[in-house]
């Protein structure tokens, strides 16, 4: 291991998060020659220190300048260089010593470094779906031009990436993203309007960071994944379907023109798609739980209810209009989720607010990166003003 060109020098951006810590576990288990060159954290600097100890990393990056100001970096023994501030992510993503960038920062804060990794021709092991939602055209084009590659970590997209290995792109009829349905799958709309933060954070099948857990409850996560799939696989929105599958065992499917459907199955554990994104096209043993074929298991699926989960409509709409829509909906959603978590808006207002901000924004079909970043700031301000009067 590995038989294919070495991608074993890794930067883990967002190392303290749910995907970041799972990546560190995967790297430890893969062992030599796999190693972390650089790690980043935003606010959890003690956790960053613990992750860096004994890992031999060259760089540690602390992106929240205020938190870094009060932290004693003398504790980072072992000679790792300490980089402070948001620009440090780009520096890590571009570093010539890095082959593979694990983009596991949450939100559009991950866009500059994701784009930098794509431009620098790195293998981009991509969890930071928001970067593709905001600027999918720029990121995928940059990776193509530089000779880089994007291997998805998101479990649905990893499943599709794997299933696509069995056929030709022109023979794909459609892809079908599975969704657990989140904690409110069986709730009525009036119950959902009263949902508390605790209710929304109680995901039935996955342990994840708080933002994506709320996105799963509104099903905005699946909307973001429709847009992510549109860019990763260069498919029109009408070829991207969503089906509810409460067990989270079928991670997604590709249907080919002859009606054959190829799915990827495994018990839910993000370490499997993370490891696959690192080692692709090689496979090796993985500590994740395996399917137990001696047990009787029922796999169910049901259609999505877009009236109850209106976020999904936004997903297809944004995927089809493109341009500035992704940046606006993504930023509005990030800000609305933060407002919900702070107790300032109700659960159902997250998606209502996103729809409103999308409708009032000045649409541009071919925005520059600067324009997308400006709209990201604008949408956050607008949703905050809207929340104050709604
Ligand atoms: P977490 O909230 O657990 O972790 C987020 C990471 O990003 C942390 O390391 C955090 O640092 C860092 N971070 C937060 N804000 C900033 C910022 N402004 N600038 C730089 N770094 C920042 O999130 P997840 O691991 O759950 O998700 C990460 C990404 O992966 C998201 O895009 C999510 O959609 C995607 N994803 C996650 C899955 C999961 O199972 N968790 C599944 C599929 C996709 P710190 O903690 O130090 O503050
Ligand atoms: Mg997913």
Short mmCIF file of C-alpha atoms and ligand atoms in Angstrom, two decimals:
data_model
loop_
_atom_site.label_atom_id
_atom_site.label_comp_id
_atom_site.label_asym_id
_atom_site.label_seq_id
_atom_site.Cartn_x
_atom_site.Cartn_y
_atom_site.Cartn_z
CA UNK A 1 0.00 0.00 0.00
CA UNK A 2 -0.39 2.21 -1.87
CA UNK A 3 0.17 0.77 -5.42
CA UNK A 4 -0.90 4.02 -7.11
CA UNK A 5 0.97 7.38 -7.03
CA UNK A 6 1.60 8.46 -3.47
CA UNK A 7 -0.89 10.89 -1.94
CA UNK A 8 0.21 10.13 1.57
CA UNK A 9 1.25 13.59 2.85
CA UNK A 10 -1.99 15.07 4.16
CA UNK A 11 -3.22 18.46 5.41
CA UNK A 12 -6.33 18.18 7.57
CA UNK A 13 -8.26 21.46 7.51
CA UNK A 14 -10.81 21.44 10.32
CA UNK A 15 -8.93 18.71 12.23
CA UNK A 16 -10.85 19.29 15.48
CA UNK A 17 -14.29 18.64 13.96
CA UNK A 18 -16.29 15.47 13.48
CA UNK A 19 -14.77 14.73 10.04
CA UNK A 20 -11.34 16.04 11.12
CA UNK A 21 -11.02 13.75 14.15
CA UNK A 22 -12.33 10.78 12.14
CA UNK A 23 -9.65 11.58 9.52
CA UNK A 24 -6.96 11.61 12.20
CA UNK A 25 -8.16 8.18 13.34
CA UNK A 26 -8.01 6.89 9.75
CA UNK A 27 -4.48 8.28 9.30
CA UNK A 28 -3.28 6.69 12.57
CA UNK A 29 -4.66 3.32 11.53
CA UNK A 30 -3.31 3.51 7.97
CA UNK A 31 0.14 4.17 9.48
CA UNK A 32 3.36 4.69 7.54
CA UNK A 33 3.71 6.12 4.87
CA UNK A 34 0.51 8.06 5.63
CA UNK A 35 1.11 11.14 7.75
CA UNK A 36 -0.35 14.56 8.55
CA UNK A 37 1.81 17.48 7.43
CA UNK A 38 -0.50 20.19 8.77
CA UNK A 39 -3.59 20.50 10.95
CA UNK A 40 -5.99 23.37 11.49
CA UNK A 41 -8.48 24.29 14.19
CA UNK A 42 -10.62 27.37 14.67
CA UNK A 43 -11.43 27.64 18.38
CA UNK A 44 -10.64 24.27 19.97
CA UNK A 45 -6.91 24.85 20.39
CA UNK A 46 -6.38 22.43 23.30
CA UNK A 47 -7.85 19.69 21.10
CA UNK A 48 -5.54 20.81 18.29
CA UNK A 49 -2.59 20.49 20.66
CA UNK A 50 -3.69 16.96 21.64
CA UNK A 51 -4.07 15.93 18.00
CA UNK A 52 -0.65 17.32 17.10
CA UNK A 53 1.23 15.60 19.93
CA UNK A 54 3.28 12.72 18.58
CA UNK A 55 1.91 13.19 15.05
CA UNK A 56 5.10 14.78 13.68
CA UNK A 57 3.15 17.56 11.91
CA UNK A 58 5.14 20.45 10.42
CA UNK A 59 2.42 23.05 10.80
CA UNK A 60 -0.51 23.76 13.06
CA UNK A 61 -2.92 26.52 12.09
CA UNK A 62 -5.23 28.39 14.46
CA UNK A 63 -7.72 30.29 12.30
CA UNK A 64 -9.61 32.27 14.97
CA UNK A 65 -7.20 35.13 15.72
CA UNK A 66 -8.99 36.14 18.94
CA UNK A 67 -8.87 32.67 20.47
CA UNK A 68 -5.24 32.27 19.41
CA UNK A 69 -4.30 35.54 21.16
CA UNK A 70 -5.02 34.04 24.60
CA UNK A 71 -3.56 30.59 23.96
CA UNK A 72 -0.14 29.40 25.10
CA UNK A 73 1.46 27.93 21.98
CA UNK A 74 4.55 27.05 24.00
CA UNK A 75 2.64 23.84 24.75
CA UNK A 76 3.00 22.76 21.12
CA UNK A 77 6.28 20.97 21.71
CA UNK A 78 7.93 19.13 18.83
CA UNK A 79 8.85 21.99 16.53
CA UNK A 80 5.59 22.42 14.60
CA UNK A 81 5.36 25.90 13.10
CA UNK A 82 2.28 27.77 14.38
CA UNK A 83 0.29 29.75 11.79
CA UNK A 84 -2.40 32.14 12.99
CA UNK A 85 -5.40 33.62 11.19
CA UNK A 86 -7.78 32.50 8.42
CA UNK A 87 -5.11 32.86 5.66
CA UNK A 88 -3.21 29.98 7.27
CA UNK A 89 -5.70 27.55 5.68
CA UNK A 90 -4.68 28.65 2.18
CA UNK A 91 -1.01 28.38 3.12
CA UNK A 92 -1.54 24.75 4.26
CA UNK A 93 -3.64 23.90 1.19
CA UNK A 94 -0.93 25.15 -1.18
CA UNK A 95 2.12 23.82 0.64
CA UNK A 96 4.36 21.86 -1.74
CA UNK A 97 4.93 19.20 0.94
CA UNK A 98 1.18 18.39 0.91
CA UNK A 99 -0.25 15.85 -1.59
CA UNK A 100 -3.79 15.55 -0.25
CA UNK A 101 -5.97 18.20 1.37
CA UNK A 102 -8.82 16.99 3.55
CA UNK A 103 -11.26 19.92 3.37
CA UNK A 104 -13.24 19.48 6.59
CA UNK A 105 -13.86 23.08 7.64
CA UNK A 106 -17.57 23.79 8.06
CA UNK A 107 -19.25 26.45 5.94
CA UNK A 108 -18.10 28.93 3.32
CA UNK A 109 -15.11 29.73 5.57
CA UNK A 110 -13.64 26.67 3.85
CA UNK A 111 -13.98 28.07 0.33
CA UNK A 112 -10.64 29.95 -0.04
CA UNK A 113 -8.59 26.92 1.05
CA UNK A 114 -10.69 24.44 -0.94
CA UNK A 115 -10.21 26.60 -4.02
CA UNK A 116 -6.48 26.99 -3.28
CA UNK A 117 -6.07 23.19 -3.05
CA UNK A 118 -7.92 22.79 -6.36
CA UNK A 119 -5.72 25.42 -8.03
CA UNK A 120 -2.54 23.84 -6.64
CA UNK A 121 -3.39 20.49 -8.27
CA UNK A 122 -3.82 18.62 -4.99
CA UNK A 123 -5.99 15.62 -4.32
CA UNK A 124 -8.94 17.28 -2.64
CA UNK A 125 -10.69 14.90 -0.23
CA UNK A 126 -13.80 17.02 0.03
CA UNK A 127 -16.15 17.16 3.00
CA UNK A 128 -16.68 20.95 2.84
CA UNK A 129 -19.76 20.76 0.58
CA UNK A 130 -20.51 24.47 1.13
CA UNK A 131 -17.47 25.36 -1.05
CA UNK A 132 -19.12 23.63 -4.02
CA UNK A 133 -22.52 25.11 -3.21
CA UNK A 134 -21.07 28.63 -3.23
CA UNK A 135 -18.54 28.30 -6.07
CA UNK A 136 -18.85 24.84 -7.64
CA UNK A 137 -18.03 26.11 -11.11
CA UNK A 138 -14.80 27.84 -9.95
CA UNK A 139 -13.59 24.95 -7.77
CA UNK A 140 -14.21 22.16 -10.29
CA UNK A 141 -12.74 24.18 -13.14
CA UNK A 142 -9.63 25.05 -11.09
CA UNK A 143 -9.07 21.39 -10.26
CA UNK A 144 -9.48 20.35 -13.91
CA UNK A 145 -7.05 23.01 -15.15
CA UNK A 146 -4.39 22.20 -12.57
CA UNK A 147 -4.59 18.42 -13.07
CA UNK A 148 -5.86 17.95 -9.52
CA UNK A 149 -8.67 15.64 -8.47
CA UNK A 150 -11.69 15.89 -6.20
CA UNK A 151 -12.70 12.76 -4.31
CA UNK A 152 -15.84 13.26 -2.22
CA UNK A 153 -16.00 12.40 1.47
CA UNK A 154 -19.72 13.12 1.84
CA UNK A 155 -21.10 9.57 2.17
CA UNK A 156 -23.72 9.94 -0.61
CA UNK A 157 -21.24 11.36 -3.08
CA UNK A 158 -18.63 8.78 -2.14
CA UNK A 159 -21.24 6.10 -2.86
CA UNK A 160 -22.02 7.64 -6.25
CA UNK A 161 -18.33 8.09 -7.05
CA UNK A 162 -17.81 4.39 -6.28
CA UNK A 163 -20.88 3.27 -8.25
CA UNK A 164 -19.80 5.35 -11.25
CA UNK A 165 -16.64 3.21 -11.52
CA UNK A 166 -18.90 0.45 -12.93
CA UNK A 167 -20.09 2.28 -16.07
CA UNK A 168 -19.60 5.14 -18.51
CA UNK A 169 -20.71 8.70 -17.77
CA UNK A 170 -22.85 8.86 -20.93
CA UNK A 171 -24.80 5.78 -19.78
CA UNK A 172 -25.99 7.31 -16.49
CA UNK A 173 -29.79 7.72 -16.42
CA UNK A 174 -29.88 9.36 -13.00
CA UNK A 175 -28.30 9.31 -9.58
CA UNK A 176 -30.34 8.85 -6.43
CA UNK A 177 -29.15 10.42 -3.18
CA UNK A 178 -30.45 8.70 -0.06
CA UNK A 179 -31.53 10.71 2.99
CA UNK A 180 -32.27 9.38 6.47
CA UNK A 181 -35.10 11.92 6.79
CA UNK A 182 -33.53 13.26 10.00
CA UNK A 183 -35.26 13.49 13.39
CA UNK A 184 -38.50 14.99 11.99
CA UNK A 185 -39.29 12.42 9.31
CA UNK A 186 -42.45 11.36 11.12
CA UNK A 187 -43.32 14.75 12.70
CA UNK A 188 -46.21 16.89 11.47
CA UNK A 189 -45.49 20.42 10.15
CA UNK A 190 -47.14 21.95 13.25
CA UNK A 191 -44.93 19.84 15.55
CA UNK A 192 -41.88 20.90 13.52
CA UNK A 193 -42.75 24.58 14.02
CA UNK A 194 -42.33 24.01 17.78
CA UNK A 195 -39.13 21.94 17.53
CA UNK A 196 -36.45 22.81 20.09
CA UNK A 197 -32.70 22.91 19.50
CA UNK A 198 -32.42 19.62 21.40
CA UNK A 199 -35.05 17.97 19.17
CA UNK A 200 -33.26 19.14 16.01
CA UNK A 201 -29.84 17.98 17.22
CA UNK A 202 -31.08 14.42 17.91
CA UNK A 203 -30.11 12.83 14.59
CA UNK A 204 -31.28 9.20 14.35
CA UNK A 205 -28.29 7.66 12.50
CA UNK A 206 -25.23 9.99 12.32
CA UNK A 207 -23.05 11.80 14.90
CA UNK A 208 -21.94 15.03 13.21
CA UNK A 209 -21.08 18.69 13.86
CA UNK A 210 -23.95 20.94 14.98
CA UNK A 211 -24.41 22.87 11.73
CA UNK A 212 -24.79 19.80 9.48
CA UNK A 213 -27.02 18.15 12.10
CA UNK A 214 -29.46 21.07 11.92
CA UNK A 215 -29.16 20.99 8.10
CA UNK A 216 -30.17 17.32 8.23
CA UNK A 217 -33.24 18.17 10.31
CA UNK A 218 -34.43 20.84 7.84
CA UNK A 219 -33.23 18.65 4.93
CA UNK A 220 -31.22 21.66 3.75
CA UNK A 221 -28.31 19.20 3.93
CA UNK A 222 -29.89 17.18 1.11
CA UNK A 223 -30.52 20.37 -0.85
CA UNK A 224 -26.83 21.28 -0.48
CA UNK A 225 -25.97 17.73 -1.56
CA UNK A 226 -28.07 18.02 -4.74
CA UNK A 227 -26.03 21.12 -5.63
CA UNK A 228 -22.79 19.39 -4.60
CA UNK A 229 -23.66 16.44 -6.89
CA UNK A 230 -24.48 18.77 -9.76
CA UNK A 231 -20.88 20.07 -9.68
CA UNK A 232 -19.02 16.90 -8.71
CA UNK A 233 -20.61 14.73 -11.38
CA UNK A 234 -21.48 17.42 -13.94
CA UNK A 235 -25.13 16.34 -14.05
CA UNK A 236 -28.24 18.45 -14.73
CA UNK A 237 -30.56 18.76 -11.70
CA UNK A 238 -33.29 16.65 -13.36
CA UNK A 239 -30.92 13.67 -13.26
CA UNK A 240 -30.43 14.01 -9.48
CA UNK A 241 -33.10 12.34 -7.35
CA UNK A 242 -33.55 12.03 -3.58
CA UNK A 243 -35.20 9.18 -1.71
CA UNK A 244 -35.76 8.70 2.01
CA UNK A 245 -33.96 5.66 3.39
CA UNK A 246 -34.22 5.72 7.21
CA UNK A 247 -31.56 3.04 7.93
CA UNK A 248 -28.65 5.01 6.30
CA UNK A 249 -27.14 1.77 4.95
CA UNK A 250 -27.61 2.37 1.22
CA UNK A 251 -25.48 5.50 0.89
CA UNK A 252 -26.68 6.36 -2.64
CA UNK A 253 -27.20 4.83 -6.08
CA UNK A 254 -26.54 5.26 -9.78
CA UNK A 255 -29.18 4.13 -12.26
CA UNK A 256 -27.85 3.39 -15.75
CA UNK A 257 -29.82 3.64 -19.00
CA UNK A 258 -30.56 -0.11 -19.05
CA UNK A 259 -32.32 0.17 -15.67
CA UNK A 260 -29.51 -1.41 -13.67
CA UNK A 261 -29.02 0.31 -10.30
CA UNK A 262 -25.62 0.17 -8.59
CA UNK A 263 -25.62 1.06 -4.89
CA UNK A 264 -22.96 1.25 -2.19
CA UNK A 265 -23.90 -0.21 1.22
CA UNK A 266 -22.21 -0.16 4.63
CA UNK A 267 -23.23 0.61 8.22
CA UNK A 268 -23.04 4.40 8.79
CA UNK A 269 -19.45 5.38 9.72
CA UNK A 270 -17.69 8.31 8.03
CA UNK A 271 -14.27 6.69 8.41
CA UNK A 272 -15.04 4.49 5.38
CA UNK A 273 -15.63 7.31 2.83
CA UNK A 274 -12.75 9.30 4.39
CA UNK A 275 -10.35 6.38 3.97
CA UNK A 276 -11.59 5.73 0.43
CA UNK A 277 -11.00 9.39 -0.53
CA UNK A 278 -7.44 9.10 0.77
CA UNK A 279 -6.47 5.71 -0.69
CA UNK A 280 -8.50 5.73 -3.96
CA UNK A 281 -8.15 3.76 -6.19
CA UNK A 282 -6.63 1.39 -3.63
CA UNK A 283 -8.71 -0.19 -0.90
CA UNK A 284 -7.42 -1.54 2.37
CA UNK A 285 -8.84 -2.92 5.64
CA UNK A 286 -10.95 -0.49 7.63
CA UNK A 287 -12.01 -0.53 11.31
CA UNK A 288 -15.61 0.42 10.46
CA UNK A 289 -18.41 -1.98 11.34
CA UNK A 290 -19.25 -4.36 8.47
CA UNK A 291 -22.59 -5.52 7.12
CA UNK A 292 -23.73 -8.53 9.14
CA UNK A 293 -25.28 -10.86 6.57
CA UNK A 294 -26.32 -13.31 9.29
CA UNK A 295 -28.82 -10.76 10.65
CA UNK A 296 -32.24 -10.13 9.10
CA UNK A 297 -32.31 -6.42 8.22
CA UNK A 298 -35.05 -4.46 6.50
CA UNK A 299 -34.02 -1.74 4.09
CA UNK A 300 -36.84 0.71 3.37
CA UNK A 301 -37.25 3.70 1.13
CA UNK A 302 -40.02 6.20 0.56
CA UNK A 303 -40.47 9.34 -1.56
CA UNK A 304 -39.47 12.73 -0.15
CA UNK A 305 -42.17 15.18 0.93
CA UNK A 306 -41.08 18.52 -0.51
CA UNK A 307 -44.09 20.32 1.01
CA UNK A 308 -43.04 19.29 4.51
CA UNK A 309 -39.34 19.86 3.73
CA UNK A 310 -39.34 22.92 1.41
CA UNK A 311 -35.54 23.18 1.64
CA UNK A 312 -35.36 20.44 -0.98
CA UNK A 313 -37.10 22.60 -3.58
CA UNK A 314 -34.42 25.22 -2.98
CA UNK A 315 -31.77 22.59 -3.74
CA UNK A 316 -33.08 21.77 -7.22
CA UNK A 317 -33.84 25.41 -7.94
CA UNK A 318 -30.34 26.58 -6.99
CA UNK A 319 -28.75 23.68 -8.91
CA UNK A 320 -30.66 24.69 -12.01
CA UNK A 321 -30.26 28.51 -11.80
CA UNK A 322 -26.60 28.43 -10.66
CA UNK A 323 -24.78 31.77 -10.72
CA UNK A 324 -25.11 33.65 -7.43
CA UNK A 325 -27.95 31.48 -6.00
CA UNK A 326 -25.71 28.98 -4.19
CA UNK A 327 -23.69 31.65 -2.38
CA UNK A 328 -26.85 33.43 -1.23
CA UNK A 329 -28.77 30.37 -0.02
CA UNK A 330 -25.70 28.90 1.65
CA UNK A 331 -24.84 32.06 3.59
CA UNK A 332 -28.48 32.68 4.54
CA UNK A 333 -28.67 29.11 5.81
CA UNK A 334 -25.43 29.32 7.81
CA UNK A 335 -26.63 32.53 9.48
CA UNK A 336 -30.17 31.18 10.05
CA UNK A 337 -28.86 27.97 11.63
CA UNK A 338 -26.71 30.06 14.00
CA UNK A 339 -29.78 32.17 14.88
CA UNK A 340 -31.85 29.03 15.55
CA UNK A 341 -29.10 27.53 17.72
CA UNK A 342 -29.00 30.83 19.66
CA UNK A 343 -32.76 30.62 20.26
CA UNK A 344 -33.53 33.68 18.12
CA UNK A 345 -35.70 32.13 15.40
CA UNK A 346 -37.97 29.11 15.18
CA UNK A 347 -36.91 25.92 13.41
CA UNK A 348 -39.19 26.37 10.40
CA UNK A 349 -38.01 29.96 9.95
CA UNK A 350 -34.57 28.73 8.84
CA UNK A 351 -35.83 27.70 5.41
CA UNK A 352 -38.44 30.48 5.14
CA UNK A 353 -35.62 33.00 5.63
CA UNK A 354 -33.39 31.32 3.01
CA UNK A 355 -36.22 31.38 0.44
CA UNK A 356 -36.84 35.07 1.12
CA UNK A 357 -33.18 36.12 0.79
CA UNK A 358 -32.84 34.09 -2.44
CA UNK A 359 -35.86 35.89 -3.90
CA UNK A 360 -34.71 39.44 -3.11
CA UNK A 361 -31.06 39.11 -4.16
CA UNK A 362 -29.62 40.58 -7.37
CA UNK A 363 -29.03 37.50 -9.53
CA UNK A 364 -25.93 37.24 -11.70
CA UNK A 365 -25.41 34.18 -13.91
CA UNK A 366 -21.56 34.35 -14.02
CA UNK A 367 -20.28 35.95 -10.81
CA UNK A 368 -16.62 36.41 -9.91
CA UNK A 369 -15.21 35.03 -6.67
CA UNK A 370 -15.21 38.56 -5.19
CA UNK A 371 -18.90 38.97 -6.02
CA UNK A 372 -19.72 35.61 -4.41
CA UNK A 373 -17.85 36.58 -1.24
CA UNK A 374 -19.62 39.97 -1.17
CA UNK A 375 -23.02 38.26 -1.54
CA UNK A 376 -22.08 35.81 1.21
CA UNK A 377 -21.62 38.77 3.59
CA UNK A 378 -24.76 40.50 2.28
CA UNK A 379 -26.99 37.43 2.78
CA UNK A 380 -25.80 37.03 6.38
CA UNK A 381 -26.61 40.67 7.13
CA UNK A 382 -30.02 40.44 5.41
CA UNK A 383 -31.11 37.34 7.29
CA UNK A 384 -30.10 38.92 10.59
CA UNK A 385 -32.21 42.01 9.77
CA UNK A 386 -35.10 39.80 8.64
CA UNK A 387 -34.92 37.69 11.81
CA UNK A 388 -35.13 40.83 13.96
CA UNK A 389 -38.55 41.72 12.51
CA UNK A 390 -40.06 38.34 11.64
P1 LIG B 1 -17.64 20.34 12.90
O1 LIG B 1 -18.42 21.50 13.38
O2 LIG B 1 -17.60 19.11 13.74
O3 LIG B 1 -16.13 20.80 12.61
C1 LIG B 1 -15.87 21.93 11.86
C2 LIG B 1 -14.37 22.19 11.78
O4 LIG B 1 -14.18 23.45 11.13
C3 LIG B 1 -13.70 22.31 13.14
O5 LIG B 1 -12.37 21.87 13.06
C4 LIG B 1 -13.75 23.82 13.41
O6 LIG B 1 -12.74 24.27 14.30
C5 LIG B 1 -13.49 24.36 12.01
N1 LIG B 1 -14.05 25.68 11.81
C6 LIG B 1 -15.25 26.16 12.24
N2 LIG B 1 -15.42 27.45 11.85
C7 LIG B 1 -14.31 27.78 11.15
C8 LIG B 1 -13.88 28.99 10.52
N3 LIG B 1 -14.64 30.09 10.50
N4 LIG B 1 -12.68 28.98 9.91
C9 LIG B 1 -11.90 27.88 9.90
N5 LIG B 1 -12.24 26.71 10.50
C10 LIG B 1 -13.44 26.67 11.12
O7 LIG B 1 -18.20 20.00 11.44
P2 LIG B 1 -18.23 18.61 10.69
O8 LIG B 1 -16.92 17.89 10.84
O9 LIG B 1 -19.47 17.89 11.02
O10 LIG B 1 -18.39 19.08 9.16
C11 LIG B 1 -17.30 19.60 8.43
C12 LIG B 1 -17.70 19.64 6.97
O11 LIG B 1 -17.92 18.31 6.51
C13 LIG B 1 -19.01 20.41 6.70
O12 LIG B 1 -18.91 21.05 5.47
C14 LIG B 1 -20.05 19.29 6.61
O13 LIG B 1 -21.15 19.65 5.79
C15 LIG B 1 -19.23 18.18 5.96
N6 LIG B 1 -19.73 16.84 6.23
C16 LIG B 1 -19.75 16.37 7.51
C17 LIG B 1 -20.20 15.09 7.79
C18 LIG B 1 -20.17 14.54 9.17
O14 LIG B 1 -20.47 13.34 9.35
N7 LIG B 1 -19.83 15.30 10.20
C19 LIG B 1 -20.72 14.22 6.72
C20 LIG B 1 -20.61 14.81 5.40
C21 LIG B 1 -20.13 16.07 5.18
P3 LIG B 1 -12.97 24.27 15.92
O15 LIG B 1 -13.75 23.04 16.22
O16 LIG B 1 -11.58 24.23 16.44
O17 LIG B 1 -13.69 25.53 16.27
MG1 LIG B 2 -24.08 13.45 3.28
#
